[in-house]
Short mmCIF file of C-alpha atoms in Angstrom, two decimals:
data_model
loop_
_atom_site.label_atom_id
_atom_site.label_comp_id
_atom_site.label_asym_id
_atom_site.label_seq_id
_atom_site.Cartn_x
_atom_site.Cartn_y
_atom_site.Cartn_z
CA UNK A 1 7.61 -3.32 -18.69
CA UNK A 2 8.68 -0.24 -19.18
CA UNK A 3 7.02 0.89 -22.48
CA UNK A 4 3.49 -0.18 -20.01
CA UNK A 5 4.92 2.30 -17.46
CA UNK A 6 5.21 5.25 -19.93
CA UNK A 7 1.71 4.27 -21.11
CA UNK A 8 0.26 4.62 -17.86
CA UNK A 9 1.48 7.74 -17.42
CA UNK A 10 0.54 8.90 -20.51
CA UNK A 11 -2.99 8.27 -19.59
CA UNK A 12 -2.86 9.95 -16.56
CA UNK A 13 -3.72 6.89 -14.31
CA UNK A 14 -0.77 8.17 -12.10
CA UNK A 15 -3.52 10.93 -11.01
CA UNK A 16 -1.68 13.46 -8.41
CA UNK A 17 0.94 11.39 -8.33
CA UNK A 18 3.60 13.71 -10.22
CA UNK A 19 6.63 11.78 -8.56
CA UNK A 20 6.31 8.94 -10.71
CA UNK A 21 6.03 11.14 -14.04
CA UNK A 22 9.15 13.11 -13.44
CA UNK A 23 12.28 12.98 -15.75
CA UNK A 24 14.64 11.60 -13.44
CA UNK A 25 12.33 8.88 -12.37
CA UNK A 26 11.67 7.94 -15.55
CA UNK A 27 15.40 7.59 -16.91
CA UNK A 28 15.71 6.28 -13.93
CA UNK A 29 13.07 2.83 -14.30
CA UNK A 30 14.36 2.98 -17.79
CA UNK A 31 17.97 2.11 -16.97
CA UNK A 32 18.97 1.48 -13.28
CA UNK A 33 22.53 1.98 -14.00
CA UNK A 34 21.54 5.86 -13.69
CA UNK A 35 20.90 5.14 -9.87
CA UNK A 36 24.32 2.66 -9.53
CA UNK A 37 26.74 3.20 -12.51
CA UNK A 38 28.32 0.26 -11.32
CA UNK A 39 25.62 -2.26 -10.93
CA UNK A 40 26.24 -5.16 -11.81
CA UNK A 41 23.11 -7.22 -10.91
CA UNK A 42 19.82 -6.32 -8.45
CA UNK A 43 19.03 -8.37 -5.73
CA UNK A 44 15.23 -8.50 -5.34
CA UNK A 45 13.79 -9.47 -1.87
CA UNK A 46 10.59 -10.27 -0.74
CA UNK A 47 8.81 -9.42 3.52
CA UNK A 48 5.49 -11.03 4.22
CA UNK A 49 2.95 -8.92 5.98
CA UNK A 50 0.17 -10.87 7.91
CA UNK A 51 -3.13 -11.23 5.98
CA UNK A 52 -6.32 -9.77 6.64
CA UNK A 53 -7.60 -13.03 8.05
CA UNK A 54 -5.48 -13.04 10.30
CA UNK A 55 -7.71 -10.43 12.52
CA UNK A 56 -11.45 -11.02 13.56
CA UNK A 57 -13.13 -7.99 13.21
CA UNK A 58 -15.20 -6.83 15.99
CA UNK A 59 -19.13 -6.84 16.18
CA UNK A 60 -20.44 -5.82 12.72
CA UNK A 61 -23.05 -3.67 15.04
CA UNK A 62 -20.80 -1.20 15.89
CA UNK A 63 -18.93 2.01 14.43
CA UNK A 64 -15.55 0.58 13.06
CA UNK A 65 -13.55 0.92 10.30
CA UNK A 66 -10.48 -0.98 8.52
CA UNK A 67 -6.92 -0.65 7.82
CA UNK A 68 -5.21 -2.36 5.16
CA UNK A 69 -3.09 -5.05 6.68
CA UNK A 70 0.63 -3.91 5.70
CA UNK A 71 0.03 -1.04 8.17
CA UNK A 72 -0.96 -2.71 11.00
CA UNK A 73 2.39 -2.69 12.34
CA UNK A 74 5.48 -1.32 12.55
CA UNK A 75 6.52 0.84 9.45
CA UNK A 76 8.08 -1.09 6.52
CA UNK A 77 10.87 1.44 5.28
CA UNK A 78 12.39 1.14 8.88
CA UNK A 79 11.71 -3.01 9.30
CA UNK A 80 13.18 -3.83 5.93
CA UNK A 81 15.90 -0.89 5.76
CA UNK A 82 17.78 -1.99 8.67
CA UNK A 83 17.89 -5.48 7.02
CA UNK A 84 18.58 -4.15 3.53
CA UNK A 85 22.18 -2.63 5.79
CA UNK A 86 22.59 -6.12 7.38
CA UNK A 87 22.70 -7.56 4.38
CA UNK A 88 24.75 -5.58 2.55
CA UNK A 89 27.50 -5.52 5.07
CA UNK A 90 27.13 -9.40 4.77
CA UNK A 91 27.61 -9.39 1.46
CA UNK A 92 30.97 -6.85 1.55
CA UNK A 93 32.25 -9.37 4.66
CA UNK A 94 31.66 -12.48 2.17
CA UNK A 95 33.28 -10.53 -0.68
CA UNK A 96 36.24 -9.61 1.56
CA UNK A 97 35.83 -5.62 0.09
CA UNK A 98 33.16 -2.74 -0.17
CA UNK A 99 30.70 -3.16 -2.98
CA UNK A 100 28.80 -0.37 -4.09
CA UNK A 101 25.45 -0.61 -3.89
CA UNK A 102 21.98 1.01 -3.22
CA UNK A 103 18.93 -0.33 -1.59
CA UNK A 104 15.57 0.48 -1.79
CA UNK A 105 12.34 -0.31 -0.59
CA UNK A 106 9.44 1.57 -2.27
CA UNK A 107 11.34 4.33 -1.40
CA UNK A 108 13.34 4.92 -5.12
CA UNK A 109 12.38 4.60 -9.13
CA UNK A 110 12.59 1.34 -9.92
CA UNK A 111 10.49 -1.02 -11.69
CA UNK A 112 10.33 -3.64 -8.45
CA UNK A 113 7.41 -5.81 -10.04
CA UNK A 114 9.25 -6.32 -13.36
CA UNK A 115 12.35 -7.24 -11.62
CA UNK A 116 10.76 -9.60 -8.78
CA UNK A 117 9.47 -11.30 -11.88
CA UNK A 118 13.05 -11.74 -13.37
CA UNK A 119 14.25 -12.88 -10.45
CA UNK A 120 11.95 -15.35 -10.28
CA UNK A 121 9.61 -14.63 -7.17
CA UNK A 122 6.21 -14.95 -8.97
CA UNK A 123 4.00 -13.03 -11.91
CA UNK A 124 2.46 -10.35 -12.09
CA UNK A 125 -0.98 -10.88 -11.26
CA UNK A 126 -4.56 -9.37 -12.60
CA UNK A 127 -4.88 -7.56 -9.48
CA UNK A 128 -1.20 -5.73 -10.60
CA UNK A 129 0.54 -7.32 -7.49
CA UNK A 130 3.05 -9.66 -7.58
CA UNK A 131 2.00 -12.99 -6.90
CA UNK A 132 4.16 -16.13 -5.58
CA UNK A 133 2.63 -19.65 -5.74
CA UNK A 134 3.18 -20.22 -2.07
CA UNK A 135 3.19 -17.12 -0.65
CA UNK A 136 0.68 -15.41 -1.93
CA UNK A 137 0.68 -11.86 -2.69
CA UNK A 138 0.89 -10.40 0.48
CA UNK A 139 4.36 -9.06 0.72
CA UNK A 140 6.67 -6.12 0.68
CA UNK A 141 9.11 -5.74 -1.99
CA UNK A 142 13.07 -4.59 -1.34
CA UNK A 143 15.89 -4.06 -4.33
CA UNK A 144 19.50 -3.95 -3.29
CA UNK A 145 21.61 -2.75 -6.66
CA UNK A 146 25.17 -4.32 -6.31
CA UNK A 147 28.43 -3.38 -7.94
CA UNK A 148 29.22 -7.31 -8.17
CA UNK A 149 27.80 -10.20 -10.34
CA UNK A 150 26.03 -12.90 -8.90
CA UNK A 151 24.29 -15.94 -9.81
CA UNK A 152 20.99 -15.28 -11.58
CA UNK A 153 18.05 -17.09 -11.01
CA UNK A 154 15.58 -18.27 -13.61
CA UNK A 155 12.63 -15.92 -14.20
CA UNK A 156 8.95 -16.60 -13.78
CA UNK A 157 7.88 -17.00 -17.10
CA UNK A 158 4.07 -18.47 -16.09
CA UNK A 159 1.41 -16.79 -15.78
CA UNK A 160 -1.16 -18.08 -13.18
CA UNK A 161 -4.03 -16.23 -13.48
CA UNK A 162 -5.63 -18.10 -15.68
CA UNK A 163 -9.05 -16.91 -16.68
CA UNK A 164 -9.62 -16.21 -13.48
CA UNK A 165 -11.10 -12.27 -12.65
CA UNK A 166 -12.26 -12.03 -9.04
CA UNK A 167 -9.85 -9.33 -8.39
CA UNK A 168 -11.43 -7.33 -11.10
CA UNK A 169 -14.83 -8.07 -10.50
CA UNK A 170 -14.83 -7.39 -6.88
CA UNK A 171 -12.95 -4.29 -6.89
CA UNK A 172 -15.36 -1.61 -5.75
CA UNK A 173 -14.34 1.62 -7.86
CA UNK A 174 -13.60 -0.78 -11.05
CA UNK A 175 -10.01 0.81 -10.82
CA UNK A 176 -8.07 -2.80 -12.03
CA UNK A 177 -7.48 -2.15 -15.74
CA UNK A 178 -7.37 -4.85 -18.35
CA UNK A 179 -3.32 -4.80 -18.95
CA UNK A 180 -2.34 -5.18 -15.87
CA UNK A 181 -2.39 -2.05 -14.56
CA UNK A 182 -4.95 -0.01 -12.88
CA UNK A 183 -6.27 3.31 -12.42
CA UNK A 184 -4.75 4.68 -9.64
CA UNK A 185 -7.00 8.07 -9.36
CA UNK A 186 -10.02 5.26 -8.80
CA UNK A 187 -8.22 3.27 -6.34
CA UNK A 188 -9.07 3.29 -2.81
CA UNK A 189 -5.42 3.25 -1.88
CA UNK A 190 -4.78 6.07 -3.53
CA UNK A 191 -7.81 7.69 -2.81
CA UNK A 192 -7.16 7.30 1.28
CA UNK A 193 -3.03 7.82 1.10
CA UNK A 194 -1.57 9.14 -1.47
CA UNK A 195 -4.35 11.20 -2.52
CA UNK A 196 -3.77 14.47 -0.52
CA UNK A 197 -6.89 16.75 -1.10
CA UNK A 198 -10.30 16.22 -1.46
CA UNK A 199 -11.77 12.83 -2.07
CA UNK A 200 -14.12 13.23 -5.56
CA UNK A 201 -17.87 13.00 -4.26
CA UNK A 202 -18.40 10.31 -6.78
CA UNK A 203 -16.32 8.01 -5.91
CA UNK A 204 -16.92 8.35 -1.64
CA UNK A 205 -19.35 6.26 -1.16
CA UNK A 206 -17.27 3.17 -2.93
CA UNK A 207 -14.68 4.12 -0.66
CA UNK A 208 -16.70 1.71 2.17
CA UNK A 209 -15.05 1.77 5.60
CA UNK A 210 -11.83 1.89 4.76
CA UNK A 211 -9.69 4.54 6.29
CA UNK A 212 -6.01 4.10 5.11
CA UNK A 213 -5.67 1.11 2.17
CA UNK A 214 -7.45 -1.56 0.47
CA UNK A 215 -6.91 -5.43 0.90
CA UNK A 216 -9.89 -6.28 -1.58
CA UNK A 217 -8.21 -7.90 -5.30
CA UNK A 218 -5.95 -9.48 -2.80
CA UNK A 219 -8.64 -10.61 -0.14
CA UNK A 220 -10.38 -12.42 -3.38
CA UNK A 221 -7.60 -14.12 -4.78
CA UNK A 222 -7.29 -17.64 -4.95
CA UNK A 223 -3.34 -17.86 -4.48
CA UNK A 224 -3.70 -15.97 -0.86
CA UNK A 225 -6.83 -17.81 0.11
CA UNK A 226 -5.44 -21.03 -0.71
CA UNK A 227 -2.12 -21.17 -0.33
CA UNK A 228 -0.38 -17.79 0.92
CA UNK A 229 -0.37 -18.19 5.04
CA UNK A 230 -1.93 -15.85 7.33
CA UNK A 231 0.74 -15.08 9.87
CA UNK A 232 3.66 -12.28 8.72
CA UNK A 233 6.85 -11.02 9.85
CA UNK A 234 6.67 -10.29 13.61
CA UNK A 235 7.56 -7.06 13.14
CA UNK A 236 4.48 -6.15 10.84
CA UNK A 237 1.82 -8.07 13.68
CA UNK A 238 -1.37 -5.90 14.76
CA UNK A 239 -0.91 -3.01 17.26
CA UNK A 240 -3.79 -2.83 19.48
CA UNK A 241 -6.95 -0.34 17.60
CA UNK A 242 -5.52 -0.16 14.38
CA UNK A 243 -6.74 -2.82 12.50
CA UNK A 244 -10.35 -2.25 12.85
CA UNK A 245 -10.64 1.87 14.57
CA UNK A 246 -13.57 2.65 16.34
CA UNK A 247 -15.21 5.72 14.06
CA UNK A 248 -16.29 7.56 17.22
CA UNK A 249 -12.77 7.55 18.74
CA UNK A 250 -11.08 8.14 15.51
CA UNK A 251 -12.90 11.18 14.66
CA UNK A 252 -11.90 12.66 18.08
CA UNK A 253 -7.90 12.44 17.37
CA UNK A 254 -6.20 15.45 18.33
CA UNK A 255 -2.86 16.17 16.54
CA UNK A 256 -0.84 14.69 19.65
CA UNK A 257 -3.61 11.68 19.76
CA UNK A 258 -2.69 10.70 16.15
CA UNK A 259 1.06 11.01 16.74
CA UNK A 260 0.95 8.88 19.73
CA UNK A 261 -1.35 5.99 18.21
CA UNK A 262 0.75 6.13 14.72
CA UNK A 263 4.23 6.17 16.17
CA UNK A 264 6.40 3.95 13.93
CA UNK A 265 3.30 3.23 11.47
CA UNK A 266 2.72 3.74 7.57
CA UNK A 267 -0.57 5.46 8.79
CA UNK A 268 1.63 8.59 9.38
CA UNK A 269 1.59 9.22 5.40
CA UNK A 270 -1.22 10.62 5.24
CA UNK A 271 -0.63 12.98 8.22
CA UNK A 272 -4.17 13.14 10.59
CA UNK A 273 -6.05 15.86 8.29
CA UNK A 274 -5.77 12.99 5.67
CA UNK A 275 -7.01 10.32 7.96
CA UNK A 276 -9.80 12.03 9.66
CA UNK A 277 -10.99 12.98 6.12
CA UNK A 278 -10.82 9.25 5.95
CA UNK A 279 -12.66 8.54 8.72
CA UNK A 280 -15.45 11.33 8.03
CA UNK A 281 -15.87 9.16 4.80
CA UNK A 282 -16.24 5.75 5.85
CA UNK A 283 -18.69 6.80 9.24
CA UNK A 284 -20.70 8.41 6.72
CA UNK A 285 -20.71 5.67 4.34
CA UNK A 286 -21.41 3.14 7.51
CA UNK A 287 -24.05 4.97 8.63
CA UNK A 288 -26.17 6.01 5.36
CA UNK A 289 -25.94 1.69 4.97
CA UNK A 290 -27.28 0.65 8.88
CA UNK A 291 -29.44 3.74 9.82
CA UNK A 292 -31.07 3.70 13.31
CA UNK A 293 -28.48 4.48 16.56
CA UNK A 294 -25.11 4.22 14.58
CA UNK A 295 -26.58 6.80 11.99
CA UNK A 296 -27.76 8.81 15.21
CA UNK A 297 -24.45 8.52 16.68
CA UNK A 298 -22.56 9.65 13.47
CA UNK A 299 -24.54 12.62 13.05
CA UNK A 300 -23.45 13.87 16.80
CA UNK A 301 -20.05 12.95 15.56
CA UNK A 302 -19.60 15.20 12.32
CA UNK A 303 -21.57 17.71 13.80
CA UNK A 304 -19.28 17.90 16.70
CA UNK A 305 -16.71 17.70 13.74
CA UNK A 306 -17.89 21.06 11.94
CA UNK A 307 -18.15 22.65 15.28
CA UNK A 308 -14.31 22.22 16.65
CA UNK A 309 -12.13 20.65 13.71
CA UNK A 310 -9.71 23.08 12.94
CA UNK A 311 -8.62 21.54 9.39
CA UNK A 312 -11.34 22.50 6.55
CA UNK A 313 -10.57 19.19 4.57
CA UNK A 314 -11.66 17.56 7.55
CA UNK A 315 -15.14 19.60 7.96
CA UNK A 316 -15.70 19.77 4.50
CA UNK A 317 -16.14 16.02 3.64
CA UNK A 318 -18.14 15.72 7.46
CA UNK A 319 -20.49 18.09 5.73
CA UNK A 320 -20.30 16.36 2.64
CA UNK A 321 -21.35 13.11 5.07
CA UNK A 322 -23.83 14.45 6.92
#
């Protein structure tokens, strides 16, 4: 997959993501022995994460916004890299010796997808997630490179999708490309994490209520509403107001409010400036669709916004809202 991966970038669907585009990382997807000289094979692991299901939203009346599910818990680079250790020094005790090795989870360039596919944990869906036929797609993914052969196991040659295209059709900024891959300056993931300044006017009101993620080409897709189960690793369970935030709270968050509520959580990435411009986005989005008191209530809440927030990306897009 790595001739896709430099295609992608060359069409820019990496938006602000220059990470991913730099030299290193490139020669580094290309050969992995330029992160482990001595690897000998990858190990490619797999964390479920609870569904969306799993949660019942509260009262569709009222002011609240979601959170895509794999950060409704604790954070996954600390869950999984304390196992990724474990592991390892299971490995070295079975072995009898050290074996060098490096472990990543999203947190290195690597080309996880291709190599969860080689290793046999599912395809690679329409939706550009990984997708096992009894699991779902609703995992994390975790690479431990290893100085040492092992067994291989038989790669998933099948691809599952069939004709099916709910992911694509249901995606609300029409971000899933045709090859597999998608547009990631369209993508509502990107848009609410990754992307770190303003939020193109065009594409805010697609952005719904979501305030950090999107669940929606995985909500849709047969394999996860079918077969994958609801229920995740304990570690990743709900913590108490974060799947579904109240709007009118949210917006309130002082800098010490936001680091107490997102102790330990992926929500942290995109630091409270980046989440309130979230929030100021999806209240204005609820209320231009319900009117009546929730619009009434919204407009005392961005106005309050441009009155005391102290971060302009913040009052900007409450403007923007209002």
């Amino acid at each position: 997959h790595y001739t896709v991966y430099e295609a992608w970038l060359g069409s820019g669907h990496h938006g602000e993501m220059g990470y991913l585009a730099s030299e290193r990382a490139r020669q580094r997807r290309a050969d992995p022995r330029r992160i482990l000289p001595e690897c000998q094979s990858i190990l490619v692991l797999g964390m479920r994460y609870p569904a969306p299901e799993l949660v019942t939203p509260p009262n569709s009346s009222g002011n609240y916004g979601r959170v895509s599910s794999y950060a409704w818990g604790d954070d996954y680079h600390e869950v999984i890299v304390e196992r990724l250790k474990g592991l390892v020094a299971f490995i070295e005790e079975q072995v009898g010796s050290a074996v060098a090795n490096r472990w990543y989870t999203d947190t290195g360039p690597i080309l996880e997808r291709d190599l969860a596919q080689r290793a046999g944990l599912g395809w690679i869906g329409k939706n550009t997630c990984l997708i096992n036929p009894r699991m779902g797609s609703y995992f994390f993914l975790a690479e431990i490179l290893l100085g040492i052969e092992v067994e291989m196991d038989a790669p998933f040659v099948a691809d599952r999708c069939g004709s099916c295209t709910r992911c694509i059709d249901a995606c609300p900024t029409n971000c899933i490309l045709p090859n597999r891959t998608l547009d990631a300056s369209r993508c509502i993931s990107y848009l609410t994490i990754e992307l770190k300044g303003a939020i193109p006017p065009n594409l805010r009101p697609f952005v719904g209520d979501w305030v950090f993620g999107c669940d929606v080409c995985q909500q849709v897709c047969p394999w996860n509403q079918r077969f994958g189960p609801l229920e995740g690793d304990p570690a990743f369970s709900p913590q108490p107001g974060v799947p579904f935030p109240d709007f009118l709270e949210e917006i309130r968050l002082t800098p010490e409010d936001f680091n107490h509520k997102f102790k330990g959580s992926s929500v942290k990435r995109t630091k409270r400036r980046g989440y309130l411009r979230n929030v100021a986005v999806a209240l204005g989005n609820l209320a231009a669709g319900q009117g009546g008191e929730i619009a009434a209530e919204a407009v005392a809440a961005l106005s309050k916004v441009l009155q005391d927030e102290p971060e302009p990306l913040v009052r900007a897009h409450a403007a923007w809202e209002l």
